[in-house]
Coordinates of C-alpha atoms in Angstrom, one line a residue:
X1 CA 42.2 8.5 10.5
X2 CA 38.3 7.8 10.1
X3 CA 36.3 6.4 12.1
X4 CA 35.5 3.4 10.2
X5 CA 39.3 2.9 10.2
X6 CA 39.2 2.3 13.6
X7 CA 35.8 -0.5 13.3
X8 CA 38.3 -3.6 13.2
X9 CA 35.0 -5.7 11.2
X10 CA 35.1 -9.4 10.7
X11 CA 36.1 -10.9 7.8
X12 CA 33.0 -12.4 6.3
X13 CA 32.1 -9.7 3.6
X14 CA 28.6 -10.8 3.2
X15 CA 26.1 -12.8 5.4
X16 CA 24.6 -15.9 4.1
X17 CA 20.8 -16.3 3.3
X18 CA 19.6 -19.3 4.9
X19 CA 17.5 -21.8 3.0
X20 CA 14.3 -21.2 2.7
X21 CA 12.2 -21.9 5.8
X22 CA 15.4 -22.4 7.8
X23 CA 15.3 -22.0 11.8
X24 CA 18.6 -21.5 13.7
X25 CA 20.9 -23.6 14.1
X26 CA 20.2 -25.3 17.7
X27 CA 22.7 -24.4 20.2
X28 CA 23.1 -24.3 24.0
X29 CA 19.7 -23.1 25.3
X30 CA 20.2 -21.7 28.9
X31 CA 17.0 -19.7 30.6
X32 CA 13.6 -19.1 29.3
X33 CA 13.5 -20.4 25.3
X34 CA 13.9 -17.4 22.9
X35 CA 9.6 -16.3 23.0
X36 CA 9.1 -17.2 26.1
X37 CA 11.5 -13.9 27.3
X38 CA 11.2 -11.8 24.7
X39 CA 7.2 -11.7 24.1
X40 CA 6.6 -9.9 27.4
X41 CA 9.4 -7.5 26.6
X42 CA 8.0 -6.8 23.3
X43 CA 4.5 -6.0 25.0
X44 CA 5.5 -4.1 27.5
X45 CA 7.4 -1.6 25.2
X46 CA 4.3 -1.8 22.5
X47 CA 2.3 -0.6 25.7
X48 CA 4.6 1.8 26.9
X49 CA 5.6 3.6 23.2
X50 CA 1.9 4.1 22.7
X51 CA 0.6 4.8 25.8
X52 CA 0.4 8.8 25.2
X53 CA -1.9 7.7 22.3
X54 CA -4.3 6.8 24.8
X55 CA -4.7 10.1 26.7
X56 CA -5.7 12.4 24.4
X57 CA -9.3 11.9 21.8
X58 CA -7.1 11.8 18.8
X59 CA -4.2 13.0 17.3
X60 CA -4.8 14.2 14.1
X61 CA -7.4 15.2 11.5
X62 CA -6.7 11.5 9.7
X63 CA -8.0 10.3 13.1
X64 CA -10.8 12.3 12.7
X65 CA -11.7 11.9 9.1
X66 CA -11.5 7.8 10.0
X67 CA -14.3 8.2 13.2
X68 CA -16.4 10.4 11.2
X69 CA -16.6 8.0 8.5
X70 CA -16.9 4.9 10.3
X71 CA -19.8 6.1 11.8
X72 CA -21.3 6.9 9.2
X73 CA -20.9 3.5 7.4
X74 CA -22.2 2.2 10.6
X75 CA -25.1 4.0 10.5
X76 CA -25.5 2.7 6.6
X77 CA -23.5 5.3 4.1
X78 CA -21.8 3.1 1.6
X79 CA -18.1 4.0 1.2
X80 CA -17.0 5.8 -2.0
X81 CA -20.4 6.6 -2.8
X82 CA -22.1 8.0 0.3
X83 CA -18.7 8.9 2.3
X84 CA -15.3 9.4 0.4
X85 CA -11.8 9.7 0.3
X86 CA -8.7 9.3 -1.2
X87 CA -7.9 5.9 0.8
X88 CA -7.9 2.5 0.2
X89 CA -11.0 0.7 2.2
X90 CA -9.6 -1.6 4.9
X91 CA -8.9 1.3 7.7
X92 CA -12.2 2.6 7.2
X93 CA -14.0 -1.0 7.8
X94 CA -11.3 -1.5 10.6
X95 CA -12.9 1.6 12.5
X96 CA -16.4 0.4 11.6
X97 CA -16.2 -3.1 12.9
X98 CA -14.6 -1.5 15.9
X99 CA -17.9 1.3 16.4
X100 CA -20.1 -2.3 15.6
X101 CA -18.7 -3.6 18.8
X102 CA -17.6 -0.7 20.4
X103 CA -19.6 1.8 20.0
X104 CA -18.7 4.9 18.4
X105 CA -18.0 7.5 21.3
X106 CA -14.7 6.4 21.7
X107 CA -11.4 5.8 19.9
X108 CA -9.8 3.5 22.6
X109 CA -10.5 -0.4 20.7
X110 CA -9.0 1.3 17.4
X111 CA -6.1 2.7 19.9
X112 CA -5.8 -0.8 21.3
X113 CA -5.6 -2.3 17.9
X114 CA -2.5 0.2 16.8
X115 CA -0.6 -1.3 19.7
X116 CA -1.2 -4.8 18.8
X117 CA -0.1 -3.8 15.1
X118 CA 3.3 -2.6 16.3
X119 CA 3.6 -5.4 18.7
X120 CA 3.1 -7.6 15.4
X121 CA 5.1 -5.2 13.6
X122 CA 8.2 -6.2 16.3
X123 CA 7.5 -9.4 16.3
X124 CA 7.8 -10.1 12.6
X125 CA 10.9 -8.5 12.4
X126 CA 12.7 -10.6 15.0
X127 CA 11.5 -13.1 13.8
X128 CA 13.3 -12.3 10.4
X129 CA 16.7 -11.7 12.2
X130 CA 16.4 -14.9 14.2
X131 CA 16.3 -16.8 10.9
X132 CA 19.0 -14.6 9.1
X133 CA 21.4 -13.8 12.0
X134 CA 20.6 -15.7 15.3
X135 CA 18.9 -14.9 18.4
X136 CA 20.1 -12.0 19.6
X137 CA 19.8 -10.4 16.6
X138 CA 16.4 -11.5 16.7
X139 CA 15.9 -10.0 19.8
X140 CA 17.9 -6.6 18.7
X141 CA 15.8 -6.4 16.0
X142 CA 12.6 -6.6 18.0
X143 CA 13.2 -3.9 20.6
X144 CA 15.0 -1.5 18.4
X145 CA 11.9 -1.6 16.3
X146 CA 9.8 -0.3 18.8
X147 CA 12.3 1.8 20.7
X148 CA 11.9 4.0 17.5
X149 CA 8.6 3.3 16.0
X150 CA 7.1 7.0 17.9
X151 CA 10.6 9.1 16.4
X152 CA 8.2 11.6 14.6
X153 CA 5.8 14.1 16.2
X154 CA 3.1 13.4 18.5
X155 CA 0.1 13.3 16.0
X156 CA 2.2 11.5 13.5
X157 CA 3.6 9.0 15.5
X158 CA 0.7 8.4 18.2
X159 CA -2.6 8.6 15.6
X160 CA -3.9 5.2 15.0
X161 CA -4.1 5.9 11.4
X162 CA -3.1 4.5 8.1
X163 CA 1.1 3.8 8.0
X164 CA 0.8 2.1 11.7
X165 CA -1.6 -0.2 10.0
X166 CA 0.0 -0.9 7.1
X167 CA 3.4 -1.3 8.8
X168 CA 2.7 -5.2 9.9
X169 CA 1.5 -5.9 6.4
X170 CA 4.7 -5.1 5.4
X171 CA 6.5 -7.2 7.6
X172 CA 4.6 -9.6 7.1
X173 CA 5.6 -10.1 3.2
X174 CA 8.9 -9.9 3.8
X175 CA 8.7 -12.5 6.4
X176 CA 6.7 -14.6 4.5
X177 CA 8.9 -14.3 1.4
X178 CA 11.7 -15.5 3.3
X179 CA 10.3 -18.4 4.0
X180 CA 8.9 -19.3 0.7
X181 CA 5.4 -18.7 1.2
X182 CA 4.9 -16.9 -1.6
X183 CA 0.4 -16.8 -1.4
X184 CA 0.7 -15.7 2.0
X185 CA 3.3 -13.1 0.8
X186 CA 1.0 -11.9 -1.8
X187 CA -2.0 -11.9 0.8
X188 CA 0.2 -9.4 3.2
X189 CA 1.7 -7.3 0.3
X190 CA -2.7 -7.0 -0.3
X191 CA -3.2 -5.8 3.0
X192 CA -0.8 -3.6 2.8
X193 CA -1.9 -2.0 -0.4
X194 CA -5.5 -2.2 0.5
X195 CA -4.6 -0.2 4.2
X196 CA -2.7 2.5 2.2
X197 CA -1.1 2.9 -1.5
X198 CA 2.0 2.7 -0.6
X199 CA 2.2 0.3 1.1
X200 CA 1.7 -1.9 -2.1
X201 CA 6.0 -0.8 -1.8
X202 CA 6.8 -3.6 -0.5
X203 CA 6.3 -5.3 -3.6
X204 CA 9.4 -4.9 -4.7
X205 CA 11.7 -6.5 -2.5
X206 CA 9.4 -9.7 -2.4
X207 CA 9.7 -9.8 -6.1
X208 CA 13.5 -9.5 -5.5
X209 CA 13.3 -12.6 -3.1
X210 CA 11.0 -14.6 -5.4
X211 CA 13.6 -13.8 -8.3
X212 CA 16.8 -15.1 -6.0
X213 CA 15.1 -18.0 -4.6
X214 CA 14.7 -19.6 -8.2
X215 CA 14.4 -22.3 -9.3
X216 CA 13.6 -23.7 -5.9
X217 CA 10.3 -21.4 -5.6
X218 CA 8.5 -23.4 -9.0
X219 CA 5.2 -21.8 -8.7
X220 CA 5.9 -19.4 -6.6
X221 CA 5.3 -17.0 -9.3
X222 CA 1.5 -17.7 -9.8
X223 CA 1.2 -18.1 -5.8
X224 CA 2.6 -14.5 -5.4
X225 CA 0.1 -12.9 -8.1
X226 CA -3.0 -15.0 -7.0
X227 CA -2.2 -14.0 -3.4
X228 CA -2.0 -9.7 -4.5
X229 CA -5.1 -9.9 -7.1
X230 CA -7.3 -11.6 -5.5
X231 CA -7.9 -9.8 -2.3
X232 CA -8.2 -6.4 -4.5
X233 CA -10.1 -7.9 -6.5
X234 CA -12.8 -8.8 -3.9
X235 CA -12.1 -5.4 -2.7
X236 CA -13.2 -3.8 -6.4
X237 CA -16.3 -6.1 -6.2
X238 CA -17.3 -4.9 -2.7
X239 CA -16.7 -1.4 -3.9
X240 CA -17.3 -1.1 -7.2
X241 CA -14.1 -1.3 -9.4
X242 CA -14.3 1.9 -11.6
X243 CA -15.2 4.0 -7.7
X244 CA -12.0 2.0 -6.1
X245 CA -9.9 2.8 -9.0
X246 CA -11.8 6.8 -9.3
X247 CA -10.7 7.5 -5.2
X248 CA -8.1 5.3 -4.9
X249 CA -5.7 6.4 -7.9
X250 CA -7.2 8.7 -10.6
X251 CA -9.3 10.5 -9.0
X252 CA -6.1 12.5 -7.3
X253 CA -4.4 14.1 -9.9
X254 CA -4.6 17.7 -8.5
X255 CA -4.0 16.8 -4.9
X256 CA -0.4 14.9 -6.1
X257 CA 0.6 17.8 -7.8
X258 CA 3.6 19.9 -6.9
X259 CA 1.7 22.9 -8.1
X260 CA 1.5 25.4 -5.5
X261 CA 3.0 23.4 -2.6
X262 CA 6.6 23.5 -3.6
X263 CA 8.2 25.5 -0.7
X264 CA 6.3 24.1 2.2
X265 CA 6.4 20.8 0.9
X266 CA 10.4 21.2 0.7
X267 CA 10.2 22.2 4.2
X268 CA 8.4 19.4 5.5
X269 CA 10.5 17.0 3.7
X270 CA 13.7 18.4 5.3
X271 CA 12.3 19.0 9.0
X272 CA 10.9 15.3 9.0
X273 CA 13.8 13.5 7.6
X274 CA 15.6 15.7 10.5
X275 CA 13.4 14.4 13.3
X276 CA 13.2 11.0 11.7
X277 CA 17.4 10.8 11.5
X278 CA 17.8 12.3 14.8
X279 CA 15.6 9.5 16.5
X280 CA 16.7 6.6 14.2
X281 CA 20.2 8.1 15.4
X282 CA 21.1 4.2 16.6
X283 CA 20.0 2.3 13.6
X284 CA 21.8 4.8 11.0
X285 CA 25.2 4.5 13.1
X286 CA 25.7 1.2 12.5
X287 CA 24.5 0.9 9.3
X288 CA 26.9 4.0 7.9
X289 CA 30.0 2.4 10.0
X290 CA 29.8 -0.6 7.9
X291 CA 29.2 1.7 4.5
X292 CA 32.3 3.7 5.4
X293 CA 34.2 0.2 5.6
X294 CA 32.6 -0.6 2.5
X295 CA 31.4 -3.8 4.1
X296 CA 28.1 -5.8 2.5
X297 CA 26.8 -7.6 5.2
X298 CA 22.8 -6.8 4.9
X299 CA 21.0 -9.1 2.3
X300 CA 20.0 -6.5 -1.5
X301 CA 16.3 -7.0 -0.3
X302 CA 16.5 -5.1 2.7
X303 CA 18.2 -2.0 0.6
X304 CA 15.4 -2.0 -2.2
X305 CA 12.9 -1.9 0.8
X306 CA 14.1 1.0 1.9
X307 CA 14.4 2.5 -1.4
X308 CA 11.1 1.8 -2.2
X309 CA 9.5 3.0 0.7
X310 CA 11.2 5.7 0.6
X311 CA 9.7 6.1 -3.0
X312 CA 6.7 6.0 -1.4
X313 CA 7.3 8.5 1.3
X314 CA 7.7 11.1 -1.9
X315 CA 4.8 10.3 -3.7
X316 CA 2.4 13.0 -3.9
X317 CA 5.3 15.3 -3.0
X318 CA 3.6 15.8 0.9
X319 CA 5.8 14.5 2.7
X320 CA 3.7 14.3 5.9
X321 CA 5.6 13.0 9.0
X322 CA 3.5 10.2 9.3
X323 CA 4.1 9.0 5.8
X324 CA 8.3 8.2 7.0
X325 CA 6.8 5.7 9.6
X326 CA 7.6 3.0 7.1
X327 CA 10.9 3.8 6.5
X328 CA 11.7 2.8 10.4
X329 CA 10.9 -1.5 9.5
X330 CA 13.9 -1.7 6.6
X331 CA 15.7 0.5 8.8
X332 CA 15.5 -1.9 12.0
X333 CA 16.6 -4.5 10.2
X334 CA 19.5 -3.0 8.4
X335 CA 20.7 -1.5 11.6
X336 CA 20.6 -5.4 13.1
X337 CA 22.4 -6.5 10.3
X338 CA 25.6 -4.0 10.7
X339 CA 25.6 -4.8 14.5
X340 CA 25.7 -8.6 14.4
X341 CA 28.9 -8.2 12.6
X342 CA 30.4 -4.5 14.5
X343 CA 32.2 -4.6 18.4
X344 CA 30.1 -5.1 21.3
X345 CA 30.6 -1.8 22.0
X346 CA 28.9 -0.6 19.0
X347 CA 25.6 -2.5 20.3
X348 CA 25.6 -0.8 23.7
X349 CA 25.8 3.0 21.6
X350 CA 22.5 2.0 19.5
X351 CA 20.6 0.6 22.3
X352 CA 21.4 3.6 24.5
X353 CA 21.0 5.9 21.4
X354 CA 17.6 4.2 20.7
X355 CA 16.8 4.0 24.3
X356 CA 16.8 7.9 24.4
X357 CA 15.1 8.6 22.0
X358 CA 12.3 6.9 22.8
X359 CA 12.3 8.5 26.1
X360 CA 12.4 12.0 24.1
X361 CA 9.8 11.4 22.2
X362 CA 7.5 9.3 24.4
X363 CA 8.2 12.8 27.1
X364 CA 6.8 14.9 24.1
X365 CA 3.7 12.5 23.6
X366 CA 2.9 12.6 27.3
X367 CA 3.2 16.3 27.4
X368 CA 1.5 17.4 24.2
X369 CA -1.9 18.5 22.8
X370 CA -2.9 18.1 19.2
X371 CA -2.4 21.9 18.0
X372 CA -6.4 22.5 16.8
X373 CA -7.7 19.7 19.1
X374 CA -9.0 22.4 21.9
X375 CA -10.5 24.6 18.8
X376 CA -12.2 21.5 17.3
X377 CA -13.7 20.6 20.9
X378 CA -14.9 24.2 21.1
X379 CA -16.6 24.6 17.9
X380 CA -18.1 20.5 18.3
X381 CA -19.6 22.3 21.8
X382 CA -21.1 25.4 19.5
X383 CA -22.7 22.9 16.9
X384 CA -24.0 21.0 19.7
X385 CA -26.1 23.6 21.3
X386 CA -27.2 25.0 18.0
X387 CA -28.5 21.7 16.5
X388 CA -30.5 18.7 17.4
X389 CA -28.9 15.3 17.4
X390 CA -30.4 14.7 13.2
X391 CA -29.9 17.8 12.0
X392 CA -27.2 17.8 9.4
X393 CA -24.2 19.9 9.3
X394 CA -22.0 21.1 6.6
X395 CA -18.4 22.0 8.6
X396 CA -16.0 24.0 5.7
X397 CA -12.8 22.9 6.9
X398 CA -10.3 20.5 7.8
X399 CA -11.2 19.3 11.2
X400 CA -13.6 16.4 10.4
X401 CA -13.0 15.4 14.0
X402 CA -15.6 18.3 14.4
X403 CA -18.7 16.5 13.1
X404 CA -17.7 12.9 15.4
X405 CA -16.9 15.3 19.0
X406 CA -20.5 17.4 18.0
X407 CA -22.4 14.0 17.4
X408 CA -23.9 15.7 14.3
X409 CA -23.9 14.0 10.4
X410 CA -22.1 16.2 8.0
X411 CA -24.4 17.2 5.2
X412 CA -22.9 15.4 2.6
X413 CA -20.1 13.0 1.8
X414 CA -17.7 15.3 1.2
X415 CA -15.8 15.8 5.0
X416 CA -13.4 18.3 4.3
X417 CA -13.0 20.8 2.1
X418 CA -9.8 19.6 0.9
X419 CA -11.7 17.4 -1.2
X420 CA -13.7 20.0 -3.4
X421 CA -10.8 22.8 -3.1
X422 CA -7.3 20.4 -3.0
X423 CA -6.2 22.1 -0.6
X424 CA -3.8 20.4 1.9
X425 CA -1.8 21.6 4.5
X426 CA 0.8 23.9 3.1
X427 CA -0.5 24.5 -0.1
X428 CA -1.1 28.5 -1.2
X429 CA -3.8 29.7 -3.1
X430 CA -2.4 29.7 -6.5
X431 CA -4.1 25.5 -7.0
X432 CA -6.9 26.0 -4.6
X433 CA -10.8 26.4 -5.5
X434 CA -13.4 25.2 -6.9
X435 CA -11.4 24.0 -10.6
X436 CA -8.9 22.0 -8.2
X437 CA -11.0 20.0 -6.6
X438 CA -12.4 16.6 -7.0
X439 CA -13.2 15.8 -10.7
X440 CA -17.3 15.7 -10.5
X441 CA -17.2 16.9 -7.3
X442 CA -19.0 20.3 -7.1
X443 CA -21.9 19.2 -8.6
X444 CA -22.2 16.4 -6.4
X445 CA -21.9 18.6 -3.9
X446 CA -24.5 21.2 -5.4
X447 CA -26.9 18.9 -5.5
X448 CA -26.8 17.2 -1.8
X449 CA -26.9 20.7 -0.5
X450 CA -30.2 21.1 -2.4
X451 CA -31.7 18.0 -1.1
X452 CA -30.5 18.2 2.7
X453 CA -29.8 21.8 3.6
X454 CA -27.9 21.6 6.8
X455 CA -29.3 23.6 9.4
X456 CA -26.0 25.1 10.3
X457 CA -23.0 25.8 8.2
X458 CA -19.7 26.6 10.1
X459 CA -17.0 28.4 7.8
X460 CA -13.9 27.0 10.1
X461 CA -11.2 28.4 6.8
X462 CA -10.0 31.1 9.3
X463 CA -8.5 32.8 6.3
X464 CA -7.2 29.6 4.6
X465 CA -6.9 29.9 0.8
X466 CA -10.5 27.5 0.3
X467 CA -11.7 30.7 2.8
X468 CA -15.7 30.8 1.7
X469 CA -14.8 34.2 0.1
X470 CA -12.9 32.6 -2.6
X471 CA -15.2 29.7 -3.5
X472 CA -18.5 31.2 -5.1
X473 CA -20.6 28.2 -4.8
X474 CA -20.6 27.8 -1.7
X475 CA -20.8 31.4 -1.1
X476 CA -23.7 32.0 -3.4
X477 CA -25.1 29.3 -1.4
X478 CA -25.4 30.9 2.2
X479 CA -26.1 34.3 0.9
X480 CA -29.6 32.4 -0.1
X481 CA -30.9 31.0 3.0
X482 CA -28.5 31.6 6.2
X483 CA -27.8 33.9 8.6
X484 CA -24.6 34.6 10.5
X485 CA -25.2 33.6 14.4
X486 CA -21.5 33.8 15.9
X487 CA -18.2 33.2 16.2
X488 CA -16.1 30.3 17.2
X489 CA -11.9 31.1 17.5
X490 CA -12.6 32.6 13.8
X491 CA -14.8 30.0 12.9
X492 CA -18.5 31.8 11.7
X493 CA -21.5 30.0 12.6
X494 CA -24.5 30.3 9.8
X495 CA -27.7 28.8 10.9
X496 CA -31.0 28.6 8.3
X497 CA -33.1 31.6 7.9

């Protein structure tokens, strides 16, 4: 016999959706009321999860490519015109405010700021459960969260960067959809899209809600759209609309193609979902018990979350362990749904499962090092005592944690050369170079070199397929006014003639 023959489940095939705004039903209350005990829980594991975040600089290049940016909007570049990328612009003012108050030597405020986004992140989602299923499922859902939340590698689980962010946002719809609040769930599905692309995801199921919760939501319709365009469109006017819409969405075309990244982006997806299924171990237990029985117990919304986030996961075909962070929300609360219904016994397996894991992989953080973090530090130091503290830098790589440890401004706003090459991790040569690369971009590029030379160049490709040999621009470029003056771990130093 299966296992699932052996799950005796209750008979209720589905669990009813409370009305909107609904609390629990009151009941016996015995102890400390249900916040009162499980706030300081939730804290403590927020704390604890992302403690190893704390004891390194940063995690990952995204990390880097955030600090190096915010300080220079701090010190007066204007995003998407003097500094770019390819993400929405919240993070990025995030960091700024946090180098306004801060001061920009440090990472620690932003750091801070991740673990009060998961703690909100936790919070939400019991709160959810609570209304749907009861207490303890509130409270289920709330440690389970975080119990999981690092599952993924070090630097993808760890950085304070864009899917921890956008993670609360999320919740935050869904939470306020629940209860009706259809403008405030607008305003959170915003945030969310305006923190990272995909997270605009969540969409979806909040539609779904808005759709089932008719006719009782009159006007919920024009509350919902009011409460997603308007932020944007303050965002557009702060920006500039056609530069939002440029770096935001068109402007990406080459770097979301498949071309030339097939294979390693394959790979990626496979070893990811591996890590991701082996730490979410206790939340996909329960859930598959109660699909083997062929029981219906968690509410549609919750499965089209998933989907579309993992929709999202794929698009651009990267598949980046940090992009299947928000799978692990939809998942928590799926998993609490199959276990208010399953044996007590089946609770005990998820929290011990989910309590392991989290041991695994907070170990891991504790014990690792960012792969090219001791590199970066190194070549920062040979930038440092090559230049003075103005003099601009041009570093060809993908490291823009370089410029922020040397203390240096990059010559242009271009901080990798992902950018003006499309190269991303993985990727071979065959959709690398010059053609690839941003539309416009070169002779941007050209032209700030002209008018700012930077008094050192450091070639950090170490063989990569944007490697300085294949991109005649920029080669052209040094061969007319620099010299080579060392070596870094592969990385060539040029400094002015």
């Amino acid at each position: 016999m299966s296992a699932a023959q052996h799950v005796v489940v209750p008979a209720p095939a589905a669990v009813p959706r409370p009305r909107i705004g609904a609390e629990p039903a009151a009941g016996p209350r015995r102890g400390l009321p249900f916040w009162a005990g499980l706030l300081p829980v939730l804290t403590a594991l927020a704390l604890v999860t992302r403690l190893p975040s704390f004891l390194r600089p940063l995690w990952n290049p995204d990390e880097g490519f955030l600090a190096t940016q915010a300080r220079m909007l701090a010190q007066g570049a204007v995003l998407y015109r003097t500094v770019v990328d390819r993400k929405p612009p919240l993070l990025p003012w995030l960091y700024e405010a946090c180098f306004h108050a801060f001061g920009d030597g440090s990472l620690l405020p932003v750091k801070g700021l991740a673990v009060a986004a998961q703690l909100a992140t936790a919070v939400l989602l019991a709160s959810f459960a609570r209304c749907r299923w009861g207490e303890r499922a509130g409270r289920t859902a709330g440690v389970l969260y975080l119990l999981v939340s690092i599952g993924l590698e070090p630097e993808d689980a760890q950085a304070a960067t864009f899917e921890v962010f956008a993670v609360p946002w999320t919740a935050a719809a869904l939470w306020c959809a629940d209860r009706g609040r259809w403008g405030r769930a607008g305003l959170a599905t915003a945030a969310a899209l305006l923190t990272k692309q995909t997270g605009g995801a969540v969409l979806a199921p909040v539609l779904l809600m808005l759709w089932t919760a008719r006719p009782a939501a009159r006007g919920g319709t024009a509350a919902l759209a009011l409460g997603v365009t308007l932020p944007v469109a303050a965002a557009a006017w702060v920006c500039g609309p056609a530069r939002l819409l440029f770096w935001c969405v068109t402007g990406s075309g080459t770097y979301a193609s498949v071309e030339g990244t097939v294979a390693a982006s394959a790979a990626r997806a496979v070893a990811n979902a591996g890590v991701l299924t082996t730490s979410c171990a206790g939340l996909l237990a329960p859930v598959g018990i109660l699909l083997l029985a062929r029981r219906r117990v968690a509410p549609p919304e919750l499965w089209l979350w998933l989907i579309a986030s993992a929709v999202a996961v794929t698009t651009g075909f990267h598949f980046f362990g940090h992009y299947y962070l928000q799978l692990i929300p939809p998942l928590t609360l799926l998993a609490t749904a199959a276990l208010h219904v399953l044996p007590e016994a089946v609770r005990r397996v998820a929290a011990v499962l989910s309590a392991l894991s989290c041991a695994a992989f907070l170990t891991a953080g504790l014990l690792a090092t960012p792969p090219e973090l001791p590199h970066s530090l190194r070549v920062a130091d040979a930038v440092r005592a090559r230049t003075a503290p103005a003099d601009p830098v041009l570093i060809w790589g993908m490291h823009p944690e370089q410029y922020w440890f040397a203390g240096r401004p990059p010559a242009g706003r271009f901080l990798t050369a992902g950018l003006l090459t499309n190269y991303s991790g993985g990727r071979d040569a065959s959709a690398v170079g010059e053609a690839y690369g941003v539309p416009g971009g070169w002779p941007v590029f050209r032209r700030e070199l002209r008018a700012r030379p930077p008094a050192l160049v450091v070639d950090d490709s170490r063989g990569r397929p944007y490697e300085v040999a294949r991109v005649p621009s920029l080669r052209a470029f040094l061969r007319g006014g620099y010299a080579r003056v060392g070596n870094v771990e592969g990385a060539v130093l040029y400094a002015r003639r």
